[in-house]
Coordinates of C-alpha atoms in Angstrom, one line a residue:
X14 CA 32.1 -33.7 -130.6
X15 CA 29.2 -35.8 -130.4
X16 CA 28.9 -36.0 -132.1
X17 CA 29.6 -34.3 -132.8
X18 CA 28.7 -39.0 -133.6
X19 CA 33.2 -40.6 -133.3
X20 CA 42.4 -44.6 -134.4
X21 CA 44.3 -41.4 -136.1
X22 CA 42.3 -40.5 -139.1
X23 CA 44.4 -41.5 -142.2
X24 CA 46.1 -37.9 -143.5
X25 CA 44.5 -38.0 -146.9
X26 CA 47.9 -37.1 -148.4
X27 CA 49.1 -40.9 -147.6
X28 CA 46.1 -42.4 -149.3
X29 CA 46.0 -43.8 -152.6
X30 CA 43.7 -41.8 -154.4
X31 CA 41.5 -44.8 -155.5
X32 CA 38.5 -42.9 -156.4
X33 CA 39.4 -40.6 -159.0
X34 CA 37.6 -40.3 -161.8
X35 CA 38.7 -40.7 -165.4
X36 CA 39.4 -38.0 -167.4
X37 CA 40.0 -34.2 -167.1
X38 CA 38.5 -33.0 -164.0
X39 CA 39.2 -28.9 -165.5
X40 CA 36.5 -27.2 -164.2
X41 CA 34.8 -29.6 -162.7
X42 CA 31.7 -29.2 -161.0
X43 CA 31.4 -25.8 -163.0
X44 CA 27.9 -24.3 -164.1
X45 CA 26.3 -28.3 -164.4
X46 CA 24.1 -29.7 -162.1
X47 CA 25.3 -29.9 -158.4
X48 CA 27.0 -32.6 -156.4
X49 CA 24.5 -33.9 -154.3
X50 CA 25.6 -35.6 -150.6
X51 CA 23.4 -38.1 -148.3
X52 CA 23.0 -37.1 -144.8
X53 CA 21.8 -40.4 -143.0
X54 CA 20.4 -38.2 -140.3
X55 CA 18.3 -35.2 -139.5
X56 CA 18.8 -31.7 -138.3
X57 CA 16.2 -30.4 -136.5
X58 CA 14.6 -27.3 -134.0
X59 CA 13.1 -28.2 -131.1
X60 CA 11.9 -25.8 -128.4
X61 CA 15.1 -26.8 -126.4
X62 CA 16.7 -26.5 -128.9
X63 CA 16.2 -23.8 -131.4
X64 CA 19.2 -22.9 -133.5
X65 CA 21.0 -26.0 -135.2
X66 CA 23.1 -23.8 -136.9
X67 CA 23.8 -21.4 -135.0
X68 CA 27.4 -22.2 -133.6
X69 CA 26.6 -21.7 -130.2
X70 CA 24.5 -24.6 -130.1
X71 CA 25.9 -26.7 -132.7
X72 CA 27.7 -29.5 -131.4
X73 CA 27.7 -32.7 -133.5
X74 CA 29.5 -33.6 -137.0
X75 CA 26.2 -33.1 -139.8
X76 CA 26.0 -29.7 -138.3
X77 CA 29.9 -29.0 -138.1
X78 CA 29.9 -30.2 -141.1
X79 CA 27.2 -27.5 -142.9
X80 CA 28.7 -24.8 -140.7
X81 CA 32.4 -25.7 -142.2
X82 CA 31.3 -24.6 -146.0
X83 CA 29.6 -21.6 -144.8
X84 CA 31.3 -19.6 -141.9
X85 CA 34.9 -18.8 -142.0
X86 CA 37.3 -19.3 -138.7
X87 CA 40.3 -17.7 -138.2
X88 CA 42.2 -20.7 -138.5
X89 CA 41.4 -24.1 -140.7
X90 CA 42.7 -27.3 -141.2
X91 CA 44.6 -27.8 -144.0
X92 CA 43.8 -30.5 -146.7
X93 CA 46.2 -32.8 -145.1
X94 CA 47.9 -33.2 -141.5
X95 CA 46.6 -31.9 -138.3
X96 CA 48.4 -28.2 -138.2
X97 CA 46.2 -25.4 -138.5
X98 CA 46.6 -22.9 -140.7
X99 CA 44.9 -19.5 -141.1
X100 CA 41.5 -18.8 -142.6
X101 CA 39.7 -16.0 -142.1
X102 CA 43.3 -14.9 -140.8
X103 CA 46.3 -13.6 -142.7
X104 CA 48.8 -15.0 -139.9
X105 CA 47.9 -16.3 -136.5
X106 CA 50.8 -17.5 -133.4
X107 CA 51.3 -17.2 -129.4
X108 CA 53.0 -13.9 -129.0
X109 CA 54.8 -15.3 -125.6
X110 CA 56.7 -18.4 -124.2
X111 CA 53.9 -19.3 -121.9
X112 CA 51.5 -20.5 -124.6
X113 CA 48.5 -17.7 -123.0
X114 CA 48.3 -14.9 -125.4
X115 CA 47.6 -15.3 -129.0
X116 CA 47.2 -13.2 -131.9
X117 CA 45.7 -12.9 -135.2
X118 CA 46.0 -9.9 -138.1
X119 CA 42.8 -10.3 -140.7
X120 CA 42.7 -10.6 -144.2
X121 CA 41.5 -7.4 -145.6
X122 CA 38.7 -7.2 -147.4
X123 CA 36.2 -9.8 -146.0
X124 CA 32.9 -9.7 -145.7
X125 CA 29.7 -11.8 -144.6
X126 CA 27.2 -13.3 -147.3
X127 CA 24.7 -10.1 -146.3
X128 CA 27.5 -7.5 -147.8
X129 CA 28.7 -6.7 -143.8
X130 CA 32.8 -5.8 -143.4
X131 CA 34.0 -8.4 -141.3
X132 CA 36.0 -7.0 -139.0
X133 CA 38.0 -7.4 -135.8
X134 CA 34.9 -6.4 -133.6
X135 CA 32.7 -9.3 -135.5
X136 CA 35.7 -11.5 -134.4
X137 CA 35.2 -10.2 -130.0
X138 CA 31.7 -10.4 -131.0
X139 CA 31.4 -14.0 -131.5
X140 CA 33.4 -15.1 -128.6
X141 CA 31.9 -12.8 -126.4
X142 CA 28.5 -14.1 -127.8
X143 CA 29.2 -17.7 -127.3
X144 CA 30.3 -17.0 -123.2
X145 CA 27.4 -15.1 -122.9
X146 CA 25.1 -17.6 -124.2
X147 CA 26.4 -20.7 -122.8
X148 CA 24.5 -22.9 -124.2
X149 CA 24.2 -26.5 -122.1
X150 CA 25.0 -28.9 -124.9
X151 CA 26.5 -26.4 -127.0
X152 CA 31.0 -26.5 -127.9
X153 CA 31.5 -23.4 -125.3
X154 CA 33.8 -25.6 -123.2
X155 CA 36.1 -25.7 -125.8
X156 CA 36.7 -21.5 -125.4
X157 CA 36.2 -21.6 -121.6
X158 CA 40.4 -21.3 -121.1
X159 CA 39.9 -17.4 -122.9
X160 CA 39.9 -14.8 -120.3
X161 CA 39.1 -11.9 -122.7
X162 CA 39.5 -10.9 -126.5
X163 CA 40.7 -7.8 -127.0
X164 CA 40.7 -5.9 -130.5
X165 CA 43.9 -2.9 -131.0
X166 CA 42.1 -2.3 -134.5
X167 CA 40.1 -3.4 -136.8
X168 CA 42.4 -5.8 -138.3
X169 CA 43.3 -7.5 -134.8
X170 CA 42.5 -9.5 -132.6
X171 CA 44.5 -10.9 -129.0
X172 CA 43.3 -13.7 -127.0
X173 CA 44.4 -13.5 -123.7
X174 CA 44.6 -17.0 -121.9
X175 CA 43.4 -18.1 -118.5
X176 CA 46.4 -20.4 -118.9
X177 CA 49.1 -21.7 -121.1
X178 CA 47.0 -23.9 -124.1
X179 CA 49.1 -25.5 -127.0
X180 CA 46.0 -26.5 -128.6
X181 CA 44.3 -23.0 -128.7
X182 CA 45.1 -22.5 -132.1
X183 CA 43.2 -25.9 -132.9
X184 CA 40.5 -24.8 -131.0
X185 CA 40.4 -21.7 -133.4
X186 CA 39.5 -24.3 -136.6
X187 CA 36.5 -25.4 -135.3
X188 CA 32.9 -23.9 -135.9
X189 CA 32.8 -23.3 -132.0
X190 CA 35.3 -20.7 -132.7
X191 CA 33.3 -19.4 -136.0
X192 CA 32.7 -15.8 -136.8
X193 CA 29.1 -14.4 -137.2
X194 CA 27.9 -10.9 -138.0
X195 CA 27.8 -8.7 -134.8
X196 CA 24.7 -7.0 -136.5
X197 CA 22.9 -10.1 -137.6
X198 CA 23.4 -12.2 -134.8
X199 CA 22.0 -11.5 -131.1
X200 CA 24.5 -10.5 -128.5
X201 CA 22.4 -12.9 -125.7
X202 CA 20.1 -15.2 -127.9
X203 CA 20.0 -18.0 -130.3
X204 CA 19.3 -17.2 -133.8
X205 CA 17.0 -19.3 -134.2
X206 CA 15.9 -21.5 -137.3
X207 CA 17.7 -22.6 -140.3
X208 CA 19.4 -19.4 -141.8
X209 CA 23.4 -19.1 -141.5
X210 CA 24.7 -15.5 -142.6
X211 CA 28.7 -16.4 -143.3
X212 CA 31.7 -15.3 -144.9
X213 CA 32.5 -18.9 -145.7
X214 CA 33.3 -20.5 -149.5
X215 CA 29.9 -21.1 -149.6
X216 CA 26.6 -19.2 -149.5
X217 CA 23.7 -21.4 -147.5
X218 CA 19.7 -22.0 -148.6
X219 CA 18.1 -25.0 -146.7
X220 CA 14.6 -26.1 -147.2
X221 CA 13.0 -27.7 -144.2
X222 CA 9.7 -29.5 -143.4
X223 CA 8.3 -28.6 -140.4
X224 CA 11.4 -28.4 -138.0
X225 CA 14.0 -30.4 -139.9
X226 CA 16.2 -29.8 -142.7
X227 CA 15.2 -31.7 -145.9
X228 CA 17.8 -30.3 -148.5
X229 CA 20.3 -27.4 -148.0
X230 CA 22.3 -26.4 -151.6
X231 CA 25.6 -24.5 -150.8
X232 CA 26.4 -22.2 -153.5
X233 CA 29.9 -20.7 -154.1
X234 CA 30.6 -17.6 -152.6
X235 CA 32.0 -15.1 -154.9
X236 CA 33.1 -12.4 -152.1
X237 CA 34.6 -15.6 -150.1
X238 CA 38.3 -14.2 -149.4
X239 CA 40.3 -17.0 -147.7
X240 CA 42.8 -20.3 -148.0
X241 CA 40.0 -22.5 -149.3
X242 CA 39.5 -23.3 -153.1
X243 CA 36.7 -24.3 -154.1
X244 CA 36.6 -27.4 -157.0
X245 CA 32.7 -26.9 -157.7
X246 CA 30.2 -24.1 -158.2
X247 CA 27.3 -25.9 -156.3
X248 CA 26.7 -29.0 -153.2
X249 CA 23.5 -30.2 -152.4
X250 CA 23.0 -31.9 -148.8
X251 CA 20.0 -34.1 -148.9
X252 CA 19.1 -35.7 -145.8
X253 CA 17.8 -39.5 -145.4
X254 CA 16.4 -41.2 -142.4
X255 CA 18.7 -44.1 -142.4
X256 CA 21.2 -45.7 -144.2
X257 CA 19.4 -48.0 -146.5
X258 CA 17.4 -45.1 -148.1
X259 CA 20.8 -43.2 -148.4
X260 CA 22.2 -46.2 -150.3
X261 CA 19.1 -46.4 -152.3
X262 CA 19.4 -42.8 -153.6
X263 CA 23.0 -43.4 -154.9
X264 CA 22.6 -46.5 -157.0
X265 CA 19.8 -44.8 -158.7
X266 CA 22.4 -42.0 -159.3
X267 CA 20.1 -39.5 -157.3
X268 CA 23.4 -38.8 -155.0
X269 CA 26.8 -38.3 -155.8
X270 CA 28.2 -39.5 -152.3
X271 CA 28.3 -40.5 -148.9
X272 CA 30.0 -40.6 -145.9
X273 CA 28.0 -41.5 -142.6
X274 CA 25.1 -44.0 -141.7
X275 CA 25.6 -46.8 -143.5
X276 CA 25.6 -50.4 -141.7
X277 CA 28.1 -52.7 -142.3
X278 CA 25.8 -54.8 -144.5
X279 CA 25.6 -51.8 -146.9
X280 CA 29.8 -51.4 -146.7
X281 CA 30.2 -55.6 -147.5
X282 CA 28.0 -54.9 -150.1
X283 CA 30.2 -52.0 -151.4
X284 CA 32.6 -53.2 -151.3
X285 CA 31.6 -56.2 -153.6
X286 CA 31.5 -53.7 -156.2
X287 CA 28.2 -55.0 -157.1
X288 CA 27.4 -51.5 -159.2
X289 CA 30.5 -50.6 -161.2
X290 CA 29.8 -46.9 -161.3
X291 CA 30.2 -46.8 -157.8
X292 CA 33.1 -47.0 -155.1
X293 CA 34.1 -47.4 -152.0
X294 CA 37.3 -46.1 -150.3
X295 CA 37.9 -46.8 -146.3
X296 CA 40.1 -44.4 -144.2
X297 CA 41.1 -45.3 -140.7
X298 CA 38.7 -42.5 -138.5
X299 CA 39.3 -41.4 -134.8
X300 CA 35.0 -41.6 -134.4
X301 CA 34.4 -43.7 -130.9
X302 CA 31.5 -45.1 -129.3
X303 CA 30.9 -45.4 -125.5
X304 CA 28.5 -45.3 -122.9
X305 CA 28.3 -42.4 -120.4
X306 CA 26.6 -42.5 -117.1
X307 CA 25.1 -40.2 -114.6
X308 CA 27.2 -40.7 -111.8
X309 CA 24.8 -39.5 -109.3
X310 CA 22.0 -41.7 -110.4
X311 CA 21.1 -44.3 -107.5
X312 CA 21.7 -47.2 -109.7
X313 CA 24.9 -46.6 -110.8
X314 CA 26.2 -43.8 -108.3
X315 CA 28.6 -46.3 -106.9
X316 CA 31.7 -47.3 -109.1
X317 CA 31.9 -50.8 -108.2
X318 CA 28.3 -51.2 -110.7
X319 CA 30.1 -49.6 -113.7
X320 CA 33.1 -51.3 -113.1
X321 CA 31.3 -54.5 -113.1
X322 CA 29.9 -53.7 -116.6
X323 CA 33.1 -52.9 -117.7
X324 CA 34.3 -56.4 -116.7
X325 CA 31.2 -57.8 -118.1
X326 CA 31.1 -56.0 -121.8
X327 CA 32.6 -57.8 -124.7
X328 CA 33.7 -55.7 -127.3
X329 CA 34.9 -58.3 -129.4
X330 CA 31.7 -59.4 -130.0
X331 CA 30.0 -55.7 -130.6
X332 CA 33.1 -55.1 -133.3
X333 CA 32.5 -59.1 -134.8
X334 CA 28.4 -59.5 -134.3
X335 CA 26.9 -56.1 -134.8
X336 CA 29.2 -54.3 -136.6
X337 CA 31.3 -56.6 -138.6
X338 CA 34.6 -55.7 -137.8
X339 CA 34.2 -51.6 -139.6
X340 CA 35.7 -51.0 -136.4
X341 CA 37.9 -52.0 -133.8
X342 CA 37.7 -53.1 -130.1
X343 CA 38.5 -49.6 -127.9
X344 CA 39.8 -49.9 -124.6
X345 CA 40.2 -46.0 -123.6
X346 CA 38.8 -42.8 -124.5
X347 CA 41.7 -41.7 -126.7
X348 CA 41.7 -44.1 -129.8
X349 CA 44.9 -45.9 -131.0
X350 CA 46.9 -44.0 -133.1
X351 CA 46.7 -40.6 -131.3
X352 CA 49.8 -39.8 -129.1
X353 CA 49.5 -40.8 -125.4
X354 CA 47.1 -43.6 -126.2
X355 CA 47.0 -46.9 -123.4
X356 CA 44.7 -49.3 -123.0
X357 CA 43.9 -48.3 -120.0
X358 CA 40.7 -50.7 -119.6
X359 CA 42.2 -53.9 -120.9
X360 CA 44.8 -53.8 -118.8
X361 CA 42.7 -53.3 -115.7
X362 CA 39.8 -55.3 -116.6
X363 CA 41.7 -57.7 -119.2
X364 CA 38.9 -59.8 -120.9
X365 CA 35.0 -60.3 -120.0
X366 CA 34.4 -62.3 -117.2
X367 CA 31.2 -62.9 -114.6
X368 CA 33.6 -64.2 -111.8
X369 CA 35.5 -61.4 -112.0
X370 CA 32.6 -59.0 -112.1
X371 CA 30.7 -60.7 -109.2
X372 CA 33.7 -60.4 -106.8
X373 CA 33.5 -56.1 -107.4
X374 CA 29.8 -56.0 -106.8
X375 CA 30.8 -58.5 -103.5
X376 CA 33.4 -56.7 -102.2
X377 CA 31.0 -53.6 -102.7
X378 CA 28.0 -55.2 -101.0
X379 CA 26.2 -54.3 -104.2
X380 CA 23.0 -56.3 -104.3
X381 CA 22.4 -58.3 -107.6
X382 CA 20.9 -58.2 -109.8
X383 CA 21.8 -54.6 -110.9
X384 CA 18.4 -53.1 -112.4
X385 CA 19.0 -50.4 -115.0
X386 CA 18.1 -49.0 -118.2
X387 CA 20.4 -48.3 -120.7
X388 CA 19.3 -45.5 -123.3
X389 CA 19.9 -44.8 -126.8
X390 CA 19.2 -42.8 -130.0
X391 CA 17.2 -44.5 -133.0
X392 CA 18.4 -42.1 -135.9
X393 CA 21.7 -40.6 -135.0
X394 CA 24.1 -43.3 -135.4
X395 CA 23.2 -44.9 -137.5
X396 CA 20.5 -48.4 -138.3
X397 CA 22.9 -50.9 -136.2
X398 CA 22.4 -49.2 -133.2
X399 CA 19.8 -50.7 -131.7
X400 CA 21.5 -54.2 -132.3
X401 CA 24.6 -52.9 -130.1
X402 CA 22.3 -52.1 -127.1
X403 CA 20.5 -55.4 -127.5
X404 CA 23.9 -56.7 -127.6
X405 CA 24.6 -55.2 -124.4
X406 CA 21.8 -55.8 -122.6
X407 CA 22.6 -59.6 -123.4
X408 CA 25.6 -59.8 -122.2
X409 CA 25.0 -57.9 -118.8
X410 CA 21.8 -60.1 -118.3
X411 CA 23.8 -63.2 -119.3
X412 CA 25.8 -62.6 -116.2
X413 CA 22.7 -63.1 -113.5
X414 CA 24.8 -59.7 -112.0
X415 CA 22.0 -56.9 -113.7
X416 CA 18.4 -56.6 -115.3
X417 CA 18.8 -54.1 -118.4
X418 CA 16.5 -53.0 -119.8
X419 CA 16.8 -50.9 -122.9
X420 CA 15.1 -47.7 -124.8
X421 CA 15.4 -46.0 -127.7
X422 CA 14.5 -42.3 -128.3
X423 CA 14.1 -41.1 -131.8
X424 CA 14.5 -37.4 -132.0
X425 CA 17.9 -36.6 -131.4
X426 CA 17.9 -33.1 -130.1
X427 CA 15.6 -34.3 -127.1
X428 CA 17.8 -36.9 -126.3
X429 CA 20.8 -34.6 -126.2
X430 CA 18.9 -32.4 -124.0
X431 CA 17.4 -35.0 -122.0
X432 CA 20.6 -37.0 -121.4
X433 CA 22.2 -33.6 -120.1
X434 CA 19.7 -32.9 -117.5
X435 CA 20.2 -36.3 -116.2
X436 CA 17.5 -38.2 -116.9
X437 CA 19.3 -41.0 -118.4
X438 CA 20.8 -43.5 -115.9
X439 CA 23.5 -44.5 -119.1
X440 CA 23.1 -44.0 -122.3
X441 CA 25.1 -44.2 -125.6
X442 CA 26.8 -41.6 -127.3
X443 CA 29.5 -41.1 -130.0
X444 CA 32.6 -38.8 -130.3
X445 CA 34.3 -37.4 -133.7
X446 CA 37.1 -35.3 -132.4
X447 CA 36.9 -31.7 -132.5
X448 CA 40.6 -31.7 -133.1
X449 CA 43.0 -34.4 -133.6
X450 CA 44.8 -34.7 -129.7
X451 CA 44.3 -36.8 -127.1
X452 CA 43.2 -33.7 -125.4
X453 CA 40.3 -33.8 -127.2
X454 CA 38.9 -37.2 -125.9
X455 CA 39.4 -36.1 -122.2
X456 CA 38.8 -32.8 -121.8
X457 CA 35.6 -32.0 -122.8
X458 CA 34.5 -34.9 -120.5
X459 CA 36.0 -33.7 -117.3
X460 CA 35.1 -30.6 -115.3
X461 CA 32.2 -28.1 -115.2
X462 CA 30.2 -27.7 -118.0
X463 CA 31.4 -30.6 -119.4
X464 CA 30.0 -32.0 -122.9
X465 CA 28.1 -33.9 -121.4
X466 CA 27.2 -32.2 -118.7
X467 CA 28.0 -35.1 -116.3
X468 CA 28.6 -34.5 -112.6
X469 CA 31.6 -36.7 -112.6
X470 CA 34.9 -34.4 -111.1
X471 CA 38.2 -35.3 -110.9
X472 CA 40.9 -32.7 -109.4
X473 CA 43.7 -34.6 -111.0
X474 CA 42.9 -34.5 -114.2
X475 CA 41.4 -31.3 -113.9
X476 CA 43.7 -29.6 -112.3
X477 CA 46.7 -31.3 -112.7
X478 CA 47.1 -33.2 -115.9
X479 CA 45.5 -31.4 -118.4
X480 CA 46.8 -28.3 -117.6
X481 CA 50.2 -30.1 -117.9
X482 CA 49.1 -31.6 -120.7
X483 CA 48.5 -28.1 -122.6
X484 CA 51.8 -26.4 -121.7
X485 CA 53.1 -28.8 -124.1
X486 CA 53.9 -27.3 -127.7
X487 CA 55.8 -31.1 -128.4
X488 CA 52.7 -33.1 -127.8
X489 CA 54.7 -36.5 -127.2
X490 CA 56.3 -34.6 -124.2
X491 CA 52.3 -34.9 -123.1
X492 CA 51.8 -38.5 -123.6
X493 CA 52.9 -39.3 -119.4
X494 CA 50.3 -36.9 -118.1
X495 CA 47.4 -38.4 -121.0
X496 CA 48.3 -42.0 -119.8
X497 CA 47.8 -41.3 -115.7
X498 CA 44.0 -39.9 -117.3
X499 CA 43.4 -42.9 -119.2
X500 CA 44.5 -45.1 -116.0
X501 CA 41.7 -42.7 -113.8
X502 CA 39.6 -43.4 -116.0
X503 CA 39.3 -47.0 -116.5
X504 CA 39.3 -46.9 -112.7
X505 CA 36.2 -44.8 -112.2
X506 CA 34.2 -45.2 -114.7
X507 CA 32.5 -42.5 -115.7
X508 CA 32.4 -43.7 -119.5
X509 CA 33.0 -46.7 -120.6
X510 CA 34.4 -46.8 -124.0
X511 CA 33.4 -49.3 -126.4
X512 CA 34.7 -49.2 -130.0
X513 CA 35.9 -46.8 -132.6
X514 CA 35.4 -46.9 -136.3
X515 CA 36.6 -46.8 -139.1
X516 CA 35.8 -44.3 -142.1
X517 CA 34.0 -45.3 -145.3
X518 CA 33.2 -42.9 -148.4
X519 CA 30.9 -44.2 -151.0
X520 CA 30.9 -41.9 -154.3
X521 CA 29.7 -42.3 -158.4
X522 CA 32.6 -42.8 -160.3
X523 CA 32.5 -39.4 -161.7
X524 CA 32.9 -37.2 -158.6
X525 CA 36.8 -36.1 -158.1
X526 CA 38.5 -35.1 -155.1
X527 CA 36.9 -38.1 -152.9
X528 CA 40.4 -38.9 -151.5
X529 CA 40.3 -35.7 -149.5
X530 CA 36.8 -35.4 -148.6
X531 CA 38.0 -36.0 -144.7
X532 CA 40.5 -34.3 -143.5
X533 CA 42.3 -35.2 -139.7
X534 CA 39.3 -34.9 -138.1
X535 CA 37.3 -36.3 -140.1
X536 CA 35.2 -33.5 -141.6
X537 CA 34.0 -33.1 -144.6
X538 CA 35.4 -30.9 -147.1
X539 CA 32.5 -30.3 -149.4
X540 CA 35.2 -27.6 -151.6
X541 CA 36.8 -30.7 -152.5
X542 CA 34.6 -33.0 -154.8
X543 CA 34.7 -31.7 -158.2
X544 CA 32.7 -33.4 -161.0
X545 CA 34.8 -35.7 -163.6
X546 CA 34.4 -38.0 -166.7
X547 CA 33.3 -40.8 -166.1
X548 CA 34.1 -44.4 -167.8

């Protein structure tokens, strides 16, 4: 996910549970006034772009997360540890040895917020629907290994496999795999604007100003049947343009929490407790930062440039100077902490160095300097990242090997859809994992129709390793085939990874359930704040 906007996140059920508020928290949340959350970010419609919640396009973490409290899956994940469980599904499993055909029996009884039976045919429906579609910067790679969905009754549904995938049924707890009404929802289109029609824990109203979301209040669903229970009656999302403002909002008591966009400034300050009604709690997260490049622009078509800026880039420095040290140097796509992890660029590249980095451009016969623009969003990730690309342009120019320039683009949804029609020569873009396996941080970046739509191709990986990779049920019997990626990788270049943070939640001391607010991926589980005493 871009995130999506992206270590192992900390399995809440290991975490002290620091933030809980005094007294009884019976009934909390119940018939009062809502608990409100700060989105440090906007959701908008563009032209290109005309359904942010429709989960065919969706494909970053604020809309995953809205999408999460409103449509159901079959599968979830639970409260704590990285398992699925069912949702939307009374049992779920592969029905062969092979790991290619799986199969789900629904709950009875469910139905969408409109009054529609769900049944088995809404369930073909929406996977049909999001093949047919195909949207470019939409989550349909992650369904591209089903060959077809077939329905035996009303109650059931079988995937049949293109090939064997152990982490299908992950896959299946993901708003890419949601289920929308088959008469609400258009077979071939977008539904477009800000409406979701669910049969998720919560019901959805959003206000929005011209094409972005200002506020969206999630009200409990009382025909919801599924795994999920809910601790309050009523969230609010209200949505900020940055950080600062977000803080702003909670001091004065105007939020209850937040999660995302805040600088680390705003966390020091946090966590100097300089308001006693509020606190901070960090969780290791498994969100990384990189850039990505289009490997067929002139500039940077040849991998001797971006291996130069690999040798160049000093992450230490990014992590120390811009972001002070809420996350960690990251030196592969797959974070530490996941299984099958390497540092796959340290070890070729070891630390920064402009000798080392001239003789690859030399032996390349690369004329320097390197002229390029590196490109980044304004409002997405949050207020420090436009410190990180003047970072990096400094320490590329420093070198006398390139002449970055830098630009920042402030509406997110065009420079999604810009950066996957490859008009960006590099630009920066973040990753929360759709589902915690190293899987996850290669995939969806290798092959056609590719996240990010880049023409990068490698048969190996493609064709080799992650398909080895996914006959794996014991995932540390995949950890060889992940490491050979990593190593393929660091040696072309097609991404460069840079860091990956850690995961701060900042709530009023009267909001319960904060220590599960994330689960493994960190999502949000809006279902469990509940509303407490406080001191």
């Amino acid at each position: 996910m871009n995130r999506k906007t992206l270590v192992l996140p900390a399995l809440a059920g290991l975490l002290a549970p620091v933030l809980a508020a005094c007294g009884s928290t019976d009934g909390a949340g119940e018939g009062g006034n809502p608990i409100v959350v700060g989105v440090a970010s906007q959701i908008n419609a563009t032209k290109a772009a005309p359904a942010p919640l429709d989960p065919a396009q969706a494909y970053d973490v604020d809309a995953w997360n809205m999408l999460r409290g409103t449509l159901q899956t079959l599968m979830r994940l639970p409260r704590t540890g990285t398992a699925p469980v069912p949702e939307a599904a009374e049992s779920c499993g592969f029905r062969d040895t092979q790991n290619e055909q799986f199969r789900c029996t629904l709950r009875k009884g469910l139905k969408f917020s409109n009054g529609d039976a769900l049944t088995a045919r809404d369930v073909k429906f929406s996977f049909d629907r999001m093949q047919n579609i195909n949207y470019v910067n939409g989550p349909v790679s992650l369904l591209n290994g089903i060959d077809k969905v077939e329905t035996p009754n009303d109650g059931e549904v079988v995937f049949q496999l293109k090939k064997p995938d152990a982490t299908f049924p992950q896959k299946l707890a993901t708003p890419a795999a949601a289920i929308v009404d088959s008469a609400e929802y258009p077979k071939n289109g977008l539904y477009k604007g800000f409406g979701v029609v669910g049969s998720g824990p919560y019901t959805l109203k959003a206000e929005h100003t011209e094409n972005h979301i200002t506020k969206a209040v999630f009200t409990k669903n009382p025909e919801y049947k599924g795994g999920i229970k809910a601790k309050n009656e009523k969230i609010e999302m209200r949505f900020f343009k940055d950080g600062p403002a977000m803080e702003r909002a909670l001091r004065k008591g105007d939020i209850d929490l937040m999660n995302r966009g805040l600088a680390p400034d705003q966390i020091k300050g946090l966590e100097n407790a300089r308001d006693k009604h509020i606190a901070l709690q960090e969780m290791p997260g498994q969100e990384i930062r990189y850039l990505a490049f289009n490997t067929k622009d002139p500039a940077v078509a040849n991998k001797a440039v971006r291996q130069a800026m690999a040798q160049l880039v000093n992450r230490s420095v990014l992590v120390r100077d811009v972001y002070g040290y809420t996350g960690d140097p990251l030196y592969s796509l797959v974070p530490t902490g996941l299984t099958g992890h390497i540092n796959s660029f340290f070890t070729k590249y070891a630390n920064p160095s402009v000798p080392a980095a001239r003789k690859i451009l030399q032996q390349a016969n690369i004329t320097t300097p390197v002229k390029l623009t590196l490109t980044y969003t304004t409002n997405h990730y949050g207020s420090s990242t436009a410190k990180e690309f003047q970072t990096l342009r400094s320490q590329l120019n420093k070198s006398k090997l390139f002449d970055v320039d830098i630009k920042g683009v402030d509406n997110w949804q065009q420079f999604r859809t810009d950066a996957s029609a490859g008009k960006y020569t590099a630009y920066g873009m973040g990753w929360f994992a759709d589902l915690p396996d190293a899987d996850n941080y290669i995939a969806p970046f290798i092959g056609k129709g590719n996240f990010l739509n880049s023409p990068y191709r490698n048969s190996k990986i493609e064709s080799q390793l992650i398909p080895n990779t996914r006959q794996q049920t014991d995932r540390n019997a995949a950890a060889d085939d992940f490491k050979q990626a990593q190593n393929i990788f660091a040696d072309d270049v097609p991404v460069l990874p840079l860091w990956q943070g850690k995961q701060y939640v900042a709530a009023r001391d009267d909001v319960t359930g904060v220590e599960w607010a994330l689960n493994s991926s960190s999502a949000l589980q809006i279902w469990e704040l509940g509303r407490g005493v406080s001191d």
